[in-house]
Coordinates of C-alpha atoms and ligand atoms in Angstrom, one line a residue:
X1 CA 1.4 18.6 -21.4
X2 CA 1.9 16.0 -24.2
X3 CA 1.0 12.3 -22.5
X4 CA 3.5 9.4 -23.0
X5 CA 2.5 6.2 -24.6
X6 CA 3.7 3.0 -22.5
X7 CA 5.2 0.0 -24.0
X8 CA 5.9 -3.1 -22.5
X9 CA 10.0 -2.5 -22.2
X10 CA 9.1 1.2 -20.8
X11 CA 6.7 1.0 -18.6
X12 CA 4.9 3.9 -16.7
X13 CA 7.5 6.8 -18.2
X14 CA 6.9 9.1 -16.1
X15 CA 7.5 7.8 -12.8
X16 CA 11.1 8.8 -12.3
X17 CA 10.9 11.6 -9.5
X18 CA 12.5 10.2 -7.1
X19 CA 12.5 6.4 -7.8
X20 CA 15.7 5.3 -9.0
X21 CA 15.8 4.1 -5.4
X22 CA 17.6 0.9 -5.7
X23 CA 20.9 2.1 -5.1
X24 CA 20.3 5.1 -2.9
X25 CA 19.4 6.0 0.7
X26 CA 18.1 8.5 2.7
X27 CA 19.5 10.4 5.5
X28 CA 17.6 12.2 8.1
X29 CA 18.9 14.6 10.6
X30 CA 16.2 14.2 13.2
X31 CA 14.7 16.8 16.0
X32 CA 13.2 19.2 13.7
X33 CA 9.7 19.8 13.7
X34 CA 7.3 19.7 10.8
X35 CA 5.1 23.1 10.1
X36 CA 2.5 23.7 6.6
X37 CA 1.1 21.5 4.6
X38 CA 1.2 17.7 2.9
X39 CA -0.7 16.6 0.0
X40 CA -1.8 13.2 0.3
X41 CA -1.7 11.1 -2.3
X42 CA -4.4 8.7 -4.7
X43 CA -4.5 5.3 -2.5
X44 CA -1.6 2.7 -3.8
X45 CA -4.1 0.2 -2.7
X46 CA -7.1 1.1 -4.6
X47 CA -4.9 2.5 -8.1
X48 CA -3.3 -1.0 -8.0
X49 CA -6.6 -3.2 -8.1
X50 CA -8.3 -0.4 -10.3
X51 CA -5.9 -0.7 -13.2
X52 CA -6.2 -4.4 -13.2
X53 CA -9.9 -3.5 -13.3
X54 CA -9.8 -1.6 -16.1
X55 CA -9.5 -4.5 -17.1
X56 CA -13.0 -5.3 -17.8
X57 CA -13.6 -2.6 -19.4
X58 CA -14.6 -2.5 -23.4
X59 CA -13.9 1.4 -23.8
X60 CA -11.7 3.5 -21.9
X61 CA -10.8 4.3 -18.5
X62 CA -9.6 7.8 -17.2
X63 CA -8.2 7.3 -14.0
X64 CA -7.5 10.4 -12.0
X65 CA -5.4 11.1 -8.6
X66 CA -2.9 7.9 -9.1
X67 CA -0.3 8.4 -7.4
X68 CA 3.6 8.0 -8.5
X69 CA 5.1 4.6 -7.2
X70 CA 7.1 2.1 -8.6
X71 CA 4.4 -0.3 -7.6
X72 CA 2.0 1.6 -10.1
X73 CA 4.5 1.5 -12.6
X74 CA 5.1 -2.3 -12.5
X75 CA 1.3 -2.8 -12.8
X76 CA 1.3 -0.4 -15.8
X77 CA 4.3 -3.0 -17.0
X78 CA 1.9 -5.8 -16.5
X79 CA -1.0 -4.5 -18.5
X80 CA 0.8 -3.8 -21.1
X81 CA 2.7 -7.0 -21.2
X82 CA -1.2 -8.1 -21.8
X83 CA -1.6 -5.6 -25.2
X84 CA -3.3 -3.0 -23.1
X85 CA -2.3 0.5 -24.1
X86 CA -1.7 3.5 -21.4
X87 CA -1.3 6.6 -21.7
X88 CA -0.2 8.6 -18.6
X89 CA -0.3 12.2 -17.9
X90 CA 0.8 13.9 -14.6
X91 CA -1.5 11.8 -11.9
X92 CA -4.4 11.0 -14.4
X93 CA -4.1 7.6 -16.0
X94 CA -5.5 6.6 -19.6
X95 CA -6.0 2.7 -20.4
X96 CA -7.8 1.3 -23.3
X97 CA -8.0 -2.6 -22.7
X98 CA -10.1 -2.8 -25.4
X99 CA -8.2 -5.8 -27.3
X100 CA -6.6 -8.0 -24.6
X101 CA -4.1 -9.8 -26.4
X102 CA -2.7 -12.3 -24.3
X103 CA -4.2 -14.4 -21.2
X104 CA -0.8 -15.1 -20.1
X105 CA 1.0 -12.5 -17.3
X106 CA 4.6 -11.9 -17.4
X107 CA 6.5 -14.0 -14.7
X108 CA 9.1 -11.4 -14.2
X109 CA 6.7 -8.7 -13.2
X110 CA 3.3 -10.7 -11.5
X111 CA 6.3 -12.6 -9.2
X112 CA 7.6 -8.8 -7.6
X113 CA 4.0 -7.2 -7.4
X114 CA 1.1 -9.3 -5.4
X115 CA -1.7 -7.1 -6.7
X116 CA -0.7 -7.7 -10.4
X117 CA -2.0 -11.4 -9.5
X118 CA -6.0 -10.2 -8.7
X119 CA -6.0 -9.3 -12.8
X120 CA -6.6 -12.7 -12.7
X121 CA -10.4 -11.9 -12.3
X122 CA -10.6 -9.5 -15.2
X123 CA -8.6 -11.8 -17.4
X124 CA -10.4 -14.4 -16.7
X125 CA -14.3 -12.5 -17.5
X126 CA -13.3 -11.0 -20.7
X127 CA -11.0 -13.7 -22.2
X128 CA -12.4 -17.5 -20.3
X129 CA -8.7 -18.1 -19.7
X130 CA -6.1 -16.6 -17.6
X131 CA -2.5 -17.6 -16.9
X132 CA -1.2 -16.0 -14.2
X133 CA 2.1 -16.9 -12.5
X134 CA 1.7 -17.3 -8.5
X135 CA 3.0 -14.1 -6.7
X136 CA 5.5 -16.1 -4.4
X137 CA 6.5 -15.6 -1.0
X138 CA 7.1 -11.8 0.6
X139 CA 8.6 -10.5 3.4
X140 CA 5.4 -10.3 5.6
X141 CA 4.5 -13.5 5.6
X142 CA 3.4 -16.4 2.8
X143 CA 0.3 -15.1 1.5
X144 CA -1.1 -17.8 -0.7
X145 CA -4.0 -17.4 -3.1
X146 CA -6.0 -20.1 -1.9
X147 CA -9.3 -17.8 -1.7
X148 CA -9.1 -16.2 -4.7
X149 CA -8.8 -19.7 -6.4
X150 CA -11.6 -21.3 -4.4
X151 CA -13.4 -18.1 -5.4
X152 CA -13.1 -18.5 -9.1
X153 CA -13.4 -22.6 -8.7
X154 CA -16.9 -21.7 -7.5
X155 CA -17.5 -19.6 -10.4
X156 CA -17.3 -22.3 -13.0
X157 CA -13.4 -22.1 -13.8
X158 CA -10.8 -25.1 -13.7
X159 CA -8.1 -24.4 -12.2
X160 CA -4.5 -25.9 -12.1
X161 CA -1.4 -25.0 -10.7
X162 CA 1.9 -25.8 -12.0
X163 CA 5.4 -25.2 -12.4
X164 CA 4.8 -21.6 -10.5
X165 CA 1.7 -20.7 -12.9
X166 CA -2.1 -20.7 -12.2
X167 CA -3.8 -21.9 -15.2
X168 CA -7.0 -21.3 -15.1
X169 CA -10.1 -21.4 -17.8
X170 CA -13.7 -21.4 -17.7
X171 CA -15.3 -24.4 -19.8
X172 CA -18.3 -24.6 -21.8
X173 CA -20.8 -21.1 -21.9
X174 CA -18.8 -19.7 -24.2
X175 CA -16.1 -19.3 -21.6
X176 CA -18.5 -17.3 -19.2
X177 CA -17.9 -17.2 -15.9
X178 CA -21.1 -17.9 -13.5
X179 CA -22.5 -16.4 -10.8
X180 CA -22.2 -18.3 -7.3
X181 CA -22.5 -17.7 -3.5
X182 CA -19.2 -17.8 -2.0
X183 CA -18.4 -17.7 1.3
X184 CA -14.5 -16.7 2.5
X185 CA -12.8 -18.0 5.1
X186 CA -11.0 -14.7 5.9
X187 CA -12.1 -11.5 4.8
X188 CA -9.0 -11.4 2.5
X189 CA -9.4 -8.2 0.3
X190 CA -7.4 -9.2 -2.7
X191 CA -9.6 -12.9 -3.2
X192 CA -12.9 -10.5 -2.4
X193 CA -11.6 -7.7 -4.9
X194 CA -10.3 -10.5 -7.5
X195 CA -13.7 -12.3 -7.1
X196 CA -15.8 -8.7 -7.1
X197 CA -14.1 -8.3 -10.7
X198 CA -14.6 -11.6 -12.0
X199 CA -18.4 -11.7 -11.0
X200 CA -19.2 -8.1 -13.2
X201 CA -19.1 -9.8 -16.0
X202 CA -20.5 -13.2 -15.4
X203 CA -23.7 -14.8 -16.1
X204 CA -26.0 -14.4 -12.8
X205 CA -25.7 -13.3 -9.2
X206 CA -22.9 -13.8 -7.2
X207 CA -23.0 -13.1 -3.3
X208 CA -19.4 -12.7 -1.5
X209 CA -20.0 -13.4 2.1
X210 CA -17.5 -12.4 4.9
X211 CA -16.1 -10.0 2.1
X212 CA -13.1 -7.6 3.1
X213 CA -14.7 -3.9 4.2
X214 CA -11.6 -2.0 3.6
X215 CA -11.9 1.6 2.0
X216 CA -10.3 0.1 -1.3
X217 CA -12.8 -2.6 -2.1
X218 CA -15.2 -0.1 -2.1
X219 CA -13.6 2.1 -4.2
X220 CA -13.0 -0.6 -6.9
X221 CA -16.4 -1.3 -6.7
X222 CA -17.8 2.3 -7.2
X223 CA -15.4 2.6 -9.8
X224 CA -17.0 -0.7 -11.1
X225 CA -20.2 0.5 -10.8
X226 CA -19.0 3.9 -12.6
X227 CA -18.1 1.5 -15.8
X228 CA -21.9 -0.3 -15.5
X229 CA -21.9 -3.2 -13.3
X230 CA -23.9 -3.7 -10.5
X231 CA -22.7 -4.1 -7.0
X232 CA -24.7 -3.5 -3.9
X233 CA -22.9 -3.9 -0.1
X234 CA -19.6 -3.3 -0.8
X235 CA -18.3 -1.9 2.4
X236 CA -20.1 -4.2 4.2
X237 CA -19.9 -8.6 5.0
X238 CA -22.2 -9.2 2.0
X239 CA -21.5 -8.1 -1.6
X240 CA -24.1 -9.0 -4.1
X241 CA -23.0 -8.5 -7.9
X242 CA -25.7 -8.7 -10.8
X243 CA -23.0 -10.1 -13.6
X244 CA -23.4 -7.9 -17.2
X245 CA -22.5 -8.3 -20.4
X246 CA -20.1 -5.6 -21.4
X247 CA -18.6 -2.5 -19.1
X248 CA -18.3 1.1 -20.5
X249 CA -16.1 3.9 -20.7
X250 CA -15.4 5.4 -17.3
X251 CA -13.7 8.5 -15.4
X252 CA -12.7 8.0 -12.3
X253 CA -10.6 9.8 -9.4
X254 CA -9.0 7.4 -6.9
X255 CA -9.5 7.9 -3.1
X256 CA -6.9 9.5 -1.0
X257 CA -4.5 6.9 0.4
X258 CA -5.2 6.4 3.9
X259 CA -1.8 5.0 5.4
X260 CA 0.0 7.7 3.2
X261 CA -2.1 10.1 5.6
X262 CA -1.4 8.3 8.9
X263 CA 1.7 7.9 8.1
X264 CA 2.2 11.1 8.2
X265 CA -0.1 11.8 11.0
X266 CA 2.4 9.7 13.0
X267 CA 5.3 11.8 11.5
X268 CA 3.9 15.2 13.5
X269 CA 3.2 13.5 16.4
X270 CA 6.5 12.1 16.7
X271 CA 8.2 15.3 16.0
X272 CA 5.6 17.5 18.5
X273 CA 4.4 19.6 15.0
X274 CA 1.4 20.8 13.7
X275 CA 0.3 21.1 10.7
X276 CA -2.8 20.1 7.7
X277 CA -3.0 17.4 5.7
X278 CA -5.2 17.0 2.6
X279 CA -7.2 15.7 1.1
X280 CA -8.1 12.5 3.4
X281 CA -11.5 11.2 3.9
X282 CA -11.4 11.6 8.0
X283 CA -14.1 8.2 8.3
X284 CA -11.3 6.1 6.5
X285 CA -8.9 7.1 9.4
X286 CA -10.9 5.9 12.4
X287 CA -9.1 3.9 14.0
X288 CA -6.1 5.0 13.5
X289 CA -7.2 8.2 14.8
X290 CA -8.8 6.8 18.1
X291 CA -5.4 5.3 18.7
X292 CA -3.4 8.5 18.1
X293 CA -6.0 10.4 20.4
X294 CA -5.8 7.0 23.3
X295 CA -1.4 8.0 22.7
X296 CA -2.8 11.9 23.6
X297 CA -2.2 13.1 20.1
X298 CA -4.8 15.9 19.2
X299 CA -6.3 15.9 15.8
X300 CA -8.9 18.2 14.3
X301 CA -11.2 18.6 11.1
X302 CA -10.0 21.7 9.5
X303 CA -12.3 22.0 6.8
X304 CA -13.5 19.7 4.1
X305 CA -10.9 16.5 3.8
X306 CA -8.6 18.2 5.6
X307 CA -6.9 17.0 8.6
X308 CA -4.4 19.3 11.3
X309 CA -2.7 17.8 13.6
X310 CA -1.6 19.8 16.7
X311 CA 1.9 19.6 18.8
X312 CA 1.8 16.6 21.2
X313 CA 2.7 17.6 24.9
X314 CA 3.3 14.2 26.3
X315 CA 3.0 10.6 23.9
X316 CA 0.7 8.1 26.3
X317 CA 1.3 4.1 25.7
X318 CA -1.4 2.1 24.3
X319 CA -2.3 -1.4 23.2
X320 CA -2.5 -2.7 19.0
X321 CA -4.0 -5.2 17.9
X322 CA -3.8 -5.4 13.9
X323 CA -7.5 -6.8 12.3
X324 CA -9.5 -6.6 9.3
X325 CA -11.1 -3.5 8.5
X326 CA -13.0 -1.5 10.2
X327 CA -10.2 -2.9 12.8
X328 CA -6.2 -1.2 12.9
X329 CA -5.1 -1.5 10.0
X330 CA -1.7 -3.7 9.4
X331 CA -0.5 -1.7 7.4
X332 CA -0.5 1.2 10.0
X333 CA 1.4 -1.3 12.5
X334 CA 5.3 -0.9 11.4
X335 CA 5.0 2.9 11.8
X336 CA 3.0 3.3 15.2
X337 CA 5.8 0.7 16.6
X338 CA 7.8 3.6 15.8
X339 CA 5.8 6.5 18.0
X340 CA 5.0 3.7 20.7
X341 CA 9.1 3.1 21.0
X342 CA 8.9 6.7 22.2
X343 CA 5.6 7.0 24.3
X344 CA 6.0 7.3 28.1
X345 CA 5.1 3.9 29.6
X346 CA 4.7 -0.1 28.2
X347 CA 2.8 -0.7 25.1
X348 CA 1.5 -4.5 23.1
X349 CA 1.4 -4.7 19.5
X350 CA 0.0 -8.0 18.2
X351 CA 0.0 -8.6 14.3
X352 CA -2.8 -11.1 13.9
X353 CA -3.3 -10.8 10.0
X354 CA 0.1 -11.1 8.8
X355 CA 2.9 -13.9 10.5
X356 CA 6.0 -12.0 10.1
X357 CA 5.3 -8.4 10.1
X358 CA 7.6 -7.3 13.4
X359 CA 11.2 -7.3 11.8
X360 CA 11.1 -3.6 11.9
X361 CA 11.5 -3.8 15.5
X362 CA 15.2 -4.7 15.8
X363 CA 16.0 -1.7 13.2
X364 CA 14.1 0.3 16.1
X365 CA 16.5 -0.9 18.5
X366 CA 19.3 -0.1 16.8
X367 CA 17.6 3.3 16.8
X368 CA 17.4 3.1 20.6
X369 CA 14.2 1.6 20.9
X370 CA 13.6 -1.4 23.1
X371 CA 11.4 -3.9 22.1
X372 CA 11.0 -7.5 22.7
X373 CA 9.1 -9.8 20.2
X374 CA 7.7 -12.8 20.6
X375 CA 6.2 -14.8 18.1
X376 CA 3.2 -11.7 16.7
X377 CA 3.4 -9.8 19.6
X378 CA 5.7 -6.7 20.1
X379 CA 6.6 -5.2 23.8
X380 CA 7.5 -2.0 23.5
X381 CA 8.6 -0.1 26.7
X382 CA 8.7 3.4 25.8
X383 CA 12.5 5.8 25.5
X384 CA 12.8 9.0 25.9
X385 CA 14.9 9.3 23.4
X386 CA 16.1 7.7 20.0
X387 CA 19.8 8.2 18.4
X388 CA 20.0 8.0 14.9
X389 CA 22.6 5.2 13.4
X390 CA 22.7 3.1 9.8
X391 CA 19.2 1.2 9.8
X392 CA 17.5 -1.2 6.8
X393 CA 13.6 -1.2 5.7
X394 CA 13.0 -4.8 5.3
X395 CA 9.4 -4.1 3.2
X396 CA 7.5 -0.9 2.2
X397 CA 5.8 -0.3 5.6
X398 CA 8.6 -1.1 8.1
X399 CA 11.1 1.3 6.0
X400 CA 8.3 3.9 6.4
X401 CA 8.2 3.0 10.1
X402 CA 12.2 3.8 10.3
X403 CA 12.0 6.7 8.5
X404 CA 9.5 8.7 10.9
X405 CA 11.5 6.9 13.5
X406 CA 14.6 8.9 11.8
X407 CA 12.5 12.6 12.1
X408 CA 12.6 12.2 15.7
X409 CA 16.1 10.8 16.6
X410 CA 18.8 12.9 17.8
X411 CA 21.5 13.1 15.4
X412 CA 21.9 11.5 11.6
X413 CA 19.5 8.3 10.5
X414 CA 20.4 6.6 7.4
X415 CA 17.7 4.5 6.2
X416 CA 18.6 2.1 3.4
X417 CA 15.8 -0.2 1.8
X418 CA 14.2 2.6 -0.6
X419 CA 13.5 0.2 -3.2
X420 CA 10.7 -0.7 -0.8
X421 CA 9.4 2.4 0.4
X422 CA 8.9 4.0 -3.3
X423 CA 6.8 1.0 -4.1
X424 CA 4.2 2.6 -2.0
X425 CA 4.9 6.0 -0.6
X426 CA 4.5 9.0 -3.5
X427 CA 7.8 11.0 -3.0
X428 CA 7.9 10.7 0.9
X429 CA 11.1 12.2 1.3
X430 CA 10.0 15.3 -0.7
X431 CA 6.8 15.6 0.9
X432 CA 9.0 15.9 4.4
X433 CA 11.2 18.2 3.2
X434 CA 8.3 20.7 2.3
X435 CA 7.2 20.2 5.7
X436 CA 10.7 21.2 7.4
X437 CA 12.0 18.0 7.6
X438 CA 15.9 17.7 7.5
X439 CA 16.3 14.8 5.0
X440 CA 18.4 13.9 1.8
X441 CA 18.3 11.4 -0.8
X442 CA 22.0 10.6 -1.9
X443 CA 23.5 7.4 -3.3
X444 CA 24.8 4.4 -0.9
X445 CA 28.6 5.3 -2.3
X446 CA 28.0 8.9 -0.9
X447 CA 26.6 7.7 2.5
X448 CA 28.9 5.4 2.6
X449 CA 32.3 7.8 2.1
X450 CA 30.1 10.1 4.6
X451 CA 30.4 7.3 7.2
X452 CA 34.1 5.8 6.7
X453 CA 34.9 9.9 7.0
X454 CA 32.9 9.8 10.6
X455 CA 34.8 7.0 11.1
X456 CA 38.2 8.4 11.2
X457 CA 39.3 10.2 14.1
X458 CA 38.9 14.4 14.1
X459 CA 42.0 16.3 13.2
X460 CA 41.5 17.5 17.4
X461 CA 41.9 14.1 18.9
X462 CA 45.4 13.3 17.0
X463 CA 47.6 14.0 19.4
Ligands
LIG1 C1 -4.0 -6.2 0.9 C2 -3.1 -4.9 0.8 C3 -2.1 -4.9 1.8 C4 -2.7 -5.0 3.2 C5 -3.6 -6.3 3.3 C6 -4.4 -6.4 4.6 C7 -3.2 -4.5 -1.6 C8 -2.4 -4.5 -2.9 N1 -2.5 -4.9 -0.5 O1 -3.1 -7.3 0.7 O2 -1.4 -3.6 1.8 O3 -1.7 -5.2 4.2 O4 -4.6 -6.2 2.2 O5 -5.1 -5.3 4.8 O6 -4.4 -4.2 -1.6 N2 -4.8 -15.0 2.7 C9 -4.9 -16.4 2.6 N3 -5.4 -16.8 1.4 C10 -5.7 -16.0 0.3 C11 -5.5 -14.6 0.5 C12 -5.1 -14.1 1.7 O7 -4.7 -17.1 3.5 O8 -6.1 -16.5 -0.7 C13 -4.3 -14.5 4.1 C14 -3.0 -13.7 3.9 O9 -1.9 -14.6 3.9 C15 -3.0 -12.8 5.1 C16 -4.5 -12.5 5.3 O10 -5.2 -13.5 4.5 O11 -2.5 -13.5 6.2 C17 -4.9 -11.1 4.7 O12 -4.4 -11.0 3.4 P1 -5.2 -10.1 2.3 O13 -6.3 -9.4 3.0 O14 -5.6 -11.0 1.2 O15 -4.1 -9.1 1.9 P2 -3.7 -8.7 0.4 O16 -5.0 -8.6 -0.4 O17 -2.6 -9.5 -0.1

């Protein structure tokens, strides 16, 4: 298949299937159960941060298994806003970043996509000066940038910030970045991947203490590694990084995407189906596993990568508490409010890493559900039942949350807010529909003629 170049105005072309989201929703006829198979995914997380790292690389990087989002596209967007060229073809991804020509980050583009801001590490080691706009406020909560700034601070860069825009440069050393010991307040994993990036190619050792452990940063750091630099304990508190002079051409494939495949565990165990999912890396899903086996859901290795999960007889209740990897992941939170809305008995959820990540829960009531919130803590007392009705994602993980919620309720769900679950979810409602699943994309002016029809009374009650 002939590759397509990406421009600026274009973007990643070929990221249509089932993206033109903005204006259309998806209806679910729930009850059905889900039999076969699901291919998972390249992880949104780790193709994000690794195409900003390509960043740093002097030759070019052949990234395999990314997956098709609109988050992936935007980042494409960004690097080439920056003079990068990409070339894409089916899930493998080709950048040269070769000639960077601009240190400045389109506004338009780093404002709508967080990750876009940790190229800010990259930009910064090849070029001495990066000017990246701040990502702004999101649904979940503030997020600032705080430790990725501190970070860089502590490598040698000034740093300002005004009107909206990090301005950052690195003076004297020829606009080298140096190597320092850092220590983070929180394990944040964007300031500990932006800072991983940064310190490849600066002069000297940097150490990274109470670094993030997720599955991601260590991707981005073997795929690092790939390209030349050296990077010992990612995965782990403490990552030391040897800074180089130049990084080298590099092929890659990107780990599976771990809440892709939890999502969809939590899809079969809320519909009582078996079936396989692959590839995952099983180790990456430990805790979420433990807590679907604590709910009574029964999940076996079926081979190598490959995950089946087997009908679930009764759903149990049990306790979340969202932390930092190796901990529950948050981004695993919206959905498993969705199973715990239907387990038999009283369940906690407490969001400790992000401030507002519970709006999903009054979507779930509307559902049926019945939860009470209370500042980061969730009470769910379990239903035995949901009813499908009109319902409204509010971010990517929440709309994914409805959606499963959707498989499972009796009757019609019609789950609006897609613009946020294609950023992060390769072509979900295709994936369910090869499993079994009743569910159809259409536009908001069909769903909407669908319901003012329901609306009216049937031809038998007009007496
Ligand atoms: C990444 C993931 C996101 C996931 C999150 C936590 C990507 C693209 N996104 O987001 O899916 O939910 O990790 O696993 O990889 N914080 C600060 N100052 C900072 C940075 C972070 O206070 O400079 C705070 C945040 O506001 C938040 C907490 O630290 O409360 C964790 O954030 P962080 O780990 O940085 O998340 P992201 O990297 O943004």
């Amino acid at each position: 298949m002939e590759g397509s170049l990406i421009n600026p105005s274009s973007g990643l072309t070929d990221v249509k299937t089932s993206l033109e989201a903005d204006s259309s929703v998806l209806q679910i006829w729930g009850g059905h159960s889900l039999q076969g198979h699901v291919e998972i995914s390249g992880a949104k997380n780790s193709a994000l941060v690794i195409m900003a790292g390509a960043l740093l690389c002097s030759g070019d990087c052949h990234i395999r298994n990314v997956p098709k989002l609109a988050d992936v596209k935007k980042m494409g967007q960004v690097l080439s806003a920056l003079g990068v060229r990409l070339e894409q073809n089916g899930d493998t991804l080709d950048i040269d970043a070769r000639e960077i020509t601009t240190s400045k980050a389109p506004y338009e583009l780093v404002t709508q996509l967080r990750a876009s801001f940790f190229a800010i590490g990259p930009i910064l080691a090849r070029l001495g000066v990066a000017q990246m706009p701040l990502p702004g406020g999101c649904a979940i909560g503030a997020r600032p940038v705080d430790l990725h700034v501190r970070g860089l601070q502590a490598m040698g860069a000034e740093v300002q910030i005004e009107h909206g825009i990090c301005n950052a440069y690195v003076p004297g050393s020829g606009g080298r970045l140096q190597g320092a010991k850092i220590y983070l307040d929180s394990p944040s994993v964007g300031a500990t991947e932006t800072l991983m990036m940064a310190a490849t190619l600066a002069d000297g050792e940097t150490i990274l203490e109470n670094a993030a452990r997720e599955p991601e940063v260590v991707d981005l750091a073997n795929f690092c590694i790939a390209m030349g630099a050296k990077i010992e304990g990612a995965g782990t508190s403490t990552i030391t990084i040897q800074g180089v002079l130049k990084l080298h051409s590099v092929d890659y494939s990107i780990i599976p995407d771990r809440i892709e495949a939890g999502t969809f565990l939590i899809a079969g165990a809320i519909t009582r189906s078996e079936f396989i999912l692959s590839p995952v890396i099983p180790d990456h899903l430990t805790p979420v596993i433990a807590k679907l086996r604590e709910m009574g859901v029964r999940i076996v290795e079926d081979g190598h990568n490959c995950l089946r999960i087997l009908k679930t007889e009764k759903l149990l209740p049990a306790d979340i508490e969202t932390l930092p990897h190796p901990g529950f992941p948050t981004d695993m939170q919206a959905p498993f409010m969705s199973l715990l809305a239907m387990a038999d008995g009283d369940s906690l959820i407490n969001e400790s890493v992000f401030e507002n990540r519970l709006r999903h829960a009054s979507e779930l009531n509307r559902l049926g559900a019945d939860i009470r919130v209370k500042r980061n803590t969730a009470f769910v007392r379990g239903v035995q039942m949901l009813s499908g009705a009109p319902v409204l994602g509010t971010d990517l993980r929440a709309s994914a949350a409805l959606v499963v919620a959707g498989l499972a309720a009796e009757g019609k769900t019609t789950v609006q807010g897609l613009q946020f679950l294609d950023r992060g979810y390769d072509r979900m409602d295709l994936k369910l529909q090869q499993l079994g699943a009743k569910i159809l994309r259409v536009t908001q002016v069909e769903a909407d003629a669908e319901y003012g029809l329901s609306l009216l009374p049937s031809e038998a009650s007009i007496s």
